[in-house]
C-alpha cells in the first residue's frame, strides 16, 4: 500500500426524503488495500457504495479520484472504477466468453487486445475450461466468478465488491479470495462488503463498521479486536429475568459493558468464560430463566456486538 489515497470521500450525506441513509461518512481507499465495509441491512452500505462508485451524487460532501472531483458526471474517471454488484450482470443464454466479449466492447476493448484480456480474466477466475459453455448451465459459484471477471476486465484502479461470495461453494469462495488478494497485490484498491465476519477478518487489511448511516469504528481487524479486550456473552431471556441479570452482571469484576436488547442481554467481559460461569450460577440460584446463550470469542463479530448490540445479519 502507498501513503496516497486513490479515492477520498469526505463528509458524505444522502437522504431520501425524510429518511437519512448516510450521514457524515468519510472513507479513504489506498492502492493495494482491501477495505471491508461491514454493517447490518439498512446501515447505509449500498448508498455509500453507489456514491463512491459514481452512480449516485451525495447531497453533501466531496469525493475525489486520483485527486480530481468524482461523481456521476465524471465520465472519463469512471473508467478507473470497477463495480461487481450482488445481482449478477450476466446473460444466461450466452457463453462465458461471449459475456466477456460484450463487456469488453463496453469498456472499449476489442480485437487481439480484448481477446487476450478475456483469456487472462477467465484464467484468473478458473473458468478457462468452461469458457464456451452457456452461463445458464453454470453453478452459482461459477456465475459469481464470471461476474467478478467482468468487473476487472478493464483493470480498474478501484474495485467495489458487493457480497461477492453469497451462495457460493467452497471452491468458488477460495477462488474469489485468491483473486481479490492477487488484485490487491497488483495495486488495486478494493472495497469489499460481506455479511460473513470471518471473511472480513481473514481478507481485509482494514474494516469500517457502519450502523444507522454512520461509520462507528474503523481500523485493522486485529486493532479493533484488541480494543474490546474480551468476548461477548449473549443470553436470551424473558424480560423480568433479563433486567435482573443485567443488573447483576454490572456488579461483576471484569465486565466491561452490558447491553439490553429485545429478548436478550449482551455482556462484554475481559474473561467471558469466568463471567459466564458466574452468570449461570446466579441464574440457577435466583431461578432466572435462560432460554438460549451464546459465547462469542474475541473476533470481529464480538466487536460488532459490542459496538451495536446486534449481529451483522440483523436488519
mmCIF file of N, CA, C and O in Angstrom, residues 31-86:
data_model
loop_
_atom_site.group_PDB
_atom_site.id
_atom_site.type_symbol
_atom_site.label_atom_id
_atom_site.label_comp_id
_atom_site.label_asym_id
_atom_site.label_seq_id
_atom_site.Cartn_x
_atom_site.Cartn_y
_atom_site.Cartn_z
ATOM 1 N N UNK A 31 -4.216 2.301 -2.783
ATOM 2 C CA UNK A 31 -3.768 1.247 -3.696
ATOM 3 C C UNK A 31 -3.206 0.060 -2.914
ATOM 4 O O UNK A 31 -2.449 0.221 -1.958
ATOM 5 N N UNK A 32 -3.615 -1.136 -3.314
ATOM 6 C CA UNK A 32 -3.115 -2.338 -2.674
ATOM 7 C C UNK A 32 -3.815 -2.722 -1.392
ATOM 8 O O UNK A 32 -3.422 -3.687 -0.729
ATOM 9 N N UNK A 33 -4.880 -1.995 -1.038
ATOM 10 C CA UNK A 33 -5.586 -2.256 0.218
ATOM 11 C C UNK A 33 -6.939 -2.910 -0.043
ATOM 12 O O UNK A 33 -7.632 -2.597 -1.009
ATOM 13 N N UNK A 34 -7.319 -3.833 0.862
ATOM 14 C CA UNK A 34 -8.671 -4.381 0.869
ATOM 15 C C UNK A 34 -9.374 -3.817 2.090
ATOM 16 O O UNK A 34 -9.005 -4.120 3.229
ATOM 17 N N UNK A 35 -10.362 -2.977 1.869
ATOM 18 C CA UNK A 35 -11.135 -2.361 2.944
ATOM 19 C C UNK A 35 -12.487 -3.038 3.033
ATOM 20 O O UNK A 35 -13.244 -3.062 2.057
ATOM 21 N N UNK A 36 -12.809 -3.607 4.176
ATOM 22 C CA UNK A 36 -14.106 -4.223 4.388
ATOM 23 C C UNK A 36 -15.106 -3.210 4.910
ATOM 24 O O UNK A 36 -14.831 -2.514 5.890
ATOM 25 N N UNK A 37 -16.258 -3.121 4.267
ATOM 26 C CA UNK A 37 -17.338 -2.257 4.733
ATOM 27 C C UNK A 37 -18.426 -3.159 5.309
ATOM 28 O O UNK A 37 -19.081 -3.905 4.575
ATOM 29 N N UNK A 38 -18.592 -3.114 6.623
ATOM 30 C CA UNK A 38 -19.469 -4.037 7.322
ATOM 31 C C UNK A 38 -20.637 -3.292 7.953
ATOM 32 O O UNK A 38 -20.490 -2.163 8.411
ATOM 33 N N UNK A 39 -21.777 -3.957 7.997
ATOM 34 C CA UNK A 39 -22.936 -3.376 8.658
ATOM 35 C C UNK A 39 -24.173 -4.195 8.371
ATOM 36 O O UNK A 39 -24.233 -4.898 7.358
ATOM 37 N N UNK A 40 -25.167 -4.124 9.250
ATOM 38 C CA UNK A 40 -26.408 -4.863 9.015
ATOM 39 C C UNK A 40 -27.185 -4.269 7.859
ATOM 40 O O UNK A 40 -26.871 -3.166 7.370
ATOM 41 N N UNK A 41 -28.204 -4.976 7.396
ATOM 42 C CA UNK A 41 -29.070 -4.434 6.357
ATOM 43 C C UNK A 41 -29.656 -3.110 6.837
ATOM 44 O O UNK A 41 -30.093 -2.983 7.980
ATOM 45 N N UNK A 42 -29.660 -2.123 5.945
ATOM 46 C CA UNK A 42 -30.192 -0.815 6.292
ATOM 47 C C UNK A 42 -29.185 0.115 6.926
ATOM 48 O O UNK A 42 -29.529 1.240 7.303
ATOM 49 N N UNK A 43 -27.918 -0.323 7.016
ATOM 50 C CA UNK A 43 -26.903 0.520 7.659
ATOM 51 C C UNK A 43 -26.441 1.667 6.769
ATOM 52 O O UNK A 43 -25.855 2.633 7.253
ATOM 53 N N UNK A 44 -26.678 1.566 5.449
ATOM 54 C CA UNK A 44 -26.245 2.603 4.522
ATOM 55 C C UNK A 44 -25.115 2.189 3.604
ATOM 56 O O UNK A 44 -24.590 3.007 2.847
ATOM 57 N N UNK A 45 -24.757 0.904 3.621
ATOM 58 C CA UNK A 45 -23.632 0.443 2.798
ATOM 59 C C UNK A 45 -23.902 0.616 1.312
ATOM 60 O O UNK A 45 -23.049 1.097 0.572
ATOM 61 N N UNK A 46 -25.088 0.195 0.847
ATOM 62 C CA UNK A 46 -25.381 0.258 -0.586
ATOM 63 C C UNK A 46 -25.390 1.691 -1.088
ATOM 64 O O UNK A 46 -24.871 1.988 -2.180
ATOM 65 N N UNK A 47 -25.951 2.592 -0.314
ATOM 66 C CA UNK A 47 -25.960 4.007 -0.714
ATOM 67 C C UNK A 47 -24.544 4.557 -0.737
ATOM 68 O O UNK A 47 -24.173 5.323 -1.646
ATOM 69 N N UNK A 48 -23.733 4.180 0.235
ATOM 70 C CA UNK A 48 -22.345 4.632 0.265
ATOM 71 C C UNK A 48 -21.587 4.150 -0.968
ATOM 72 O O UNK A 48 -20.873 4.928 -1.617
ATOM 73 N N UNK A 49 -21.737 2.878 -1.310
ATOM 74 C CA UNK A 49 -21.059 2.342 -2.491
ATOM 75 C C UNK A 49 -21.543 3.039 -3.753
ATOM 76 O O UNK A 49 -20.751 3.337 -4.659
ATOM 77 N N UNK A 50 -22.841 3.302 -3.845
ATOM 78 C CA UNK A 50 -23.375 3.981 -5.025
ATOM 79 C C UNK A 50 -22.740 5.362 -5.194
ATOM 80 O O UNK A 50 -22.435 5.791 -6.320
ATOM 81 N N UNK A 51 -22.511 6.062 -4.098
ATOM 82 C CA UNK A 51 -21.868 7.381 -4.188
ATOM 83 C C UNK A 51 -20.387 7.242 -4.519
ATOM 84 O O UNK A 51 -19.856 7.959 -5.377
ATOM 85 N N UNK A 52 -19.695 6.314 -3.852
ATOM 86 C CA UNK A 52 -18.259 6.158 -4.080
ATOM 87 C C UNK A 52 -17.944 5.697 -5.503
ATOM 88 O O UNK A 52 -16.892 6.040 -6.050
ATOM 89 N N UNK A 53 -18.852 4.926 -6.097
ATOM 90 C CA UNK A 53 -18.606 4.399 -7.445
ATOM 91 C C UNK A 53 -19.136 5.310 -8.546
ATOM 92 O O UNK A 53 -19.050 4.968 -9.731
ATOM 93 N N UNK A 54 -19.687 6.448 -8.176
ATOM 94 C CA UNK A 54 -20.134 7.416 -9.174
ATOM 95 C C UNK A 54 -21.518 7.172 -9.728
ATOM 96 O O UNK A 54 -21.914 7.810 -10.713
ATOM 97 N N UNK A 55 -22.299 6.288 -9.113
ATOM 98 C CA UNK A 55 -23.666 6.040 -9.568
ATOM 99 C C UNK A 55 -24.660 7.034 -8.979
ATOM 100 O O UNK A 55 -25.734 7.240 -9.540
ATOM 101 N N UNK A 56 -24.305 7.635 -7.855
ATOM 102 C CA UNK A 56 -25.233 8.480 -7.115
ATOM 103 C C UNK A 56 -24.471 9.676 -6.571
ATOM 104 O O UNK A 56 -23.373 9.525 -6.023
ATOM 105 N N UNK A 57 -25.057 10.857 -6.717
ATOM 106 C CA UNK A 57 -24.419 12.064 -6.196
ATOM 107 C C UNK A 57 -24.811 12.272 -4.737
ATOM 108 O O UNK A 57 -25.977 12.112 -4.375
ATOM 109 N N UNK A 58 -23.869 12.598 -3.880
ATOM 110 C CA UNK A 58 -24.224 12.896 -2.491
ATOM 111 C C UNK A 58 -24.965 14.227 -2.388
ATOM 112 O O UNK A 58 -24.785 15.108 -3.233
ATOM 113 N N UNK A 59 -25.805 14.357 -1.378
ATOM 114 C CA UNK A 59 -26.443 15.649 -1.112
ATOM 115 C C UNK A 59 -25.411 16.659 -0.630
ATOM 116 O O UNK A 59 -25.477 17.839 -0.960
ATOM 117 N N UNK A 60 -24.493 16.172 0.189
ATOM 118 C CA UNK A 60 -23.387 16.998 0.691
ATOM 119 C C UNK A 60 -22.142 16.130 0.738
ATOM 120 O O UNK A 60 -22.212 14.908 0.789
ATOM 121 N N UNK A 61 -20.986 16.796 0.749
ATOM 122 C CA UNK A 61 -19.726 16.065 0.820
ATOM 123 C C UNK A 61 -18.979 16.095 -0.495
ATOM 124 O O UNK A 61 -19.473 16.611 -1.508
ATOM 125 N N UNK A 62 -17.802 15.520 -0.486
ATOM 126 C CA UNK A 62 -16.920 15.596 -1.649
ATOM 127 C C UNK A 62 -16.226 14.254 -1.851
ATOM 128 O O UNK A 62 -15.805 13.602 -0.899
ATOM 129 N N UNK A 63 -16.101 13.853 -3.125
ATOM 130 C CA UNK A 63 -15.378 12.638 -3.497
ATOM 131 C C UNK A 63 -14.343 13.014 -4.551
ATOM 132 O O UNK A 63 -14.660 13.717 -5.518
ATOM 133 N N UNK A 64 -13.121 12.533 -4.363
ATOM 134 C CA UNK A 64 -12.092 12.725 -5.386
ATOM 135 C C UNK A 64 -11.501 11.376 -5.762
ATOM 136 O O UNK A 64 -11.364 10.481 -4.922
ATOM 137 N N UNK A 65 -11.153 11.236 -7.022
ATOM 138 C CA UNK A 65 -10.482 10.046 -7.548
ATOM 139 C C UNK A 65 -9.232 10.514 -8.268
ATOM 140 O O UNK A 65 -9.311 11.381 -9.159
ATOM 141 N N UNK A 66 -8.087 10.009 -7.860
ATOM 142 C CA UNK A 66 -6.801 10.492 -8.379
ATOM 143 C C UNK A 66 -6.674 12.000 -8.190
ATOM 144 O O UNK A 66 -6.108 12.703 -9.029
ATOM 145 N N UNK A 67 -7.243 12.506 -7.098
ATOM 146 C CA UNK A 67 -7.155 13.923 -6.778
ATOM 147 C C UNK A 67 -8.112 14.819 -7.533
ATOM 148 O O UNK A 67 -8.107 16.040 -7.336
ATOM 149 N N UNK A 68 -8.972 14.233 -8.385
ATOM 150 C CA UNK A 68 -9.907 15.019 -9.190
ATOM 151 C C UNK A 68 -11.336 14.798 -8.705
ATOM 152 O O UNK A 68 -11.684 13.698 -8.264
ATOM 153 N N UNK A 69 -12.191 15.828 -8.762
ATOM 154 C CA UNK A 69 -13.585 15.665 -8.330
ATOM 155 C C UNK A 69 -14.253 14.518 -9.084
ATOM 156 O O UNK A 69 -14.106 14.386 -10.302
ATOM 157 N N UNK A 70 -14.988 13.683 -8.330
ATOM 158 C CA UNK A 70 -15.580 12.487 -8.918
ATOM 159 C C UNK A 70 -17.049 12.400 -8.549
ATOM 160 O O UNK A 70 -17.449 12.699 -7.425
ATOM 161 N N UNK A 71 -17.855 11.990 -9.545
ATOM 162 C CA UNK A 71 -19.285 11.807 -9.327
ATOM 163 C C UNK A 71 -19.925 11.259 -10.581
ATOM 164 O O UNK A 71 -19.239 10.820 -11.520
ATOM 165 N N UNK A 72 -21.265 11.279 -10.647
ATOM 166 C CA UNK A 72 -21.964 10.688 -11.796
ATOM 167 C C UNK A 72 -21.587 11.283 -13.147
ATOM 168 O O UNK A 72 -21.705 10.608 -14.172
ATOM 169 N N UNK A 73 -21.119 12.527 -13.171
ATOM 170 C CA UNK A 73 -20.830 13.169 -14.461
ATOM 171 C C UNK A 73 -19.357 13.087 -14.852
ATOM 172 O O UNK A 73 -18.978 13.588 -15.921
ATOM 173 N N UNK A 74 -18.533 12.471 -14.016
ATOM 174 C CA UNK A 74 -17.099 12.362 -14.326
ATOM 175 C C UNK A 74 -16.864 11.127 -15.186
ATOM 176 O O UNK A 74 -16.304 10.120 -14.746
ATOM 177 N N UNK A 75 -17.268 11.193 -16.448
ATOM 178 C CA UNK A 75 -17.245 10.016 -17.322
ATOM 179 C C UNK A 75 -15.842 9.496 -17.578
ATOM 180 O O UNK A 75 -15.616 8.285 -17.621
ATOM 181 N N UNK A 76 -14.896 10.384 -17.757
ATOM 182 C CA UNK A 76 -13.531 9.931 -18.046
ATOM 183 C C UNK A 76 -12.950 9.158 -16.869
ATOM 184 O O UNK A 76 -12.247 8.159 -17.057
ATOM 185 N N UNK A 77 -13.251 9.602 -15.651
ATOM 186 C CA UNK A 77 -12.705 8.942 -14.471
ATOM 187 C C UNK A 77 -13.385 7.611 -14.178
ATOM 188 O O UNK A 77 -12.813 6.752 -13.503
ATOM 189 N N UNK A 78 -14.605 7.429 -14.675
ATOM 190 C CA UNK A 78 -15.323 6.193 -14.368
ATOM 191 C C UNK A 78 -14.632 4.955 -14.930
ATOM 192 O O UNK A 78 -14.864 3.842 -14.443
ATOM 193 N N UNK A 79 -13.789 5.143 -15.918
ATOM 194 C CA UNK A 79 -13.030 4.009 -16.448
ATOM 195 C C UNK A 79 -12.048 3.459 -15.416
ATOM 196 O O UNK A 79 -11.546 2.347 -15.563
ATOM 197 N N UNK A 80 -11.794 4.221 -14.367
ATOM 198 C CA UNK A 80 -10.891 3.794 -13.308
ATOM 199 C C UNK A 80 -11.602 2.961 -12.243
ATOM 200 O O UNK A 80 -10.974 2.470 -11.313
ATOM 201 N N UNK A 81 -12.919 2.823 -12.378
ATOM 202 C CA UNK A 81 -13.745 2.163 -11.367
ATOM 203 C C UNK A 81 -14.241 0.819 -11.890
ATOM 204 O O UNK A 81 -14.662 0.693 -13.047
ATOM 205 N N UNK A 82 -14.218 -0.177 -11.024
ATOM 206 C CA UNK A 82 -14.850 -1.456 -11.315
ATOM 207 C C UNK A 82 -15.892 -1.748 -10.253
ATOM 208 O O UNK A 82 -15.629 -1.584 -9.061
ATOM 209 N N UNK A 83 -17.074 -2.152 -10.667
ATOM 210 C CA UNK A 83 -18.166 -2.435 -9.724
ATOM 211 C C UNK A 83 -18.721 -3.823 -10.012
ATOM 212 O O UNK A 83 -19.171 -4.106 -11.128
ATOM 213 N N UNK A 84 -18.684 -4.695 -9.004
ATOM 214 C CA UNK A 84 -19.250 -6.035 -9.116
ATOM 215 C C UNK A 84 -20.433 -6.109 -8.158
ATOM 216 O O UNK A 84 -20.255 -6.291 -6.953
ATOM 217 N N UNK A 85 -21.656 -5.929 -8.674
ATOM 218 C CA UNK A 85 -22.823 -5.890 -7.791
ATOM 219 C C UNK A 85 -23.209 -7.274 -7.297
ATOM 220 O O UNK A 85 -22.774 -8.296 -7.844
ATOM 221 N N UNK A 86 -24.043 -7.284 -6.259
ATOM 222 C CA UNK A 86 -24.527 -8.564 -5.743
ATOM 223 C C UNK A 86 -25.415 -9.257 -6.761
ATOM 224 O O UNK A 86 -25.375 -10.478 -6.913
#
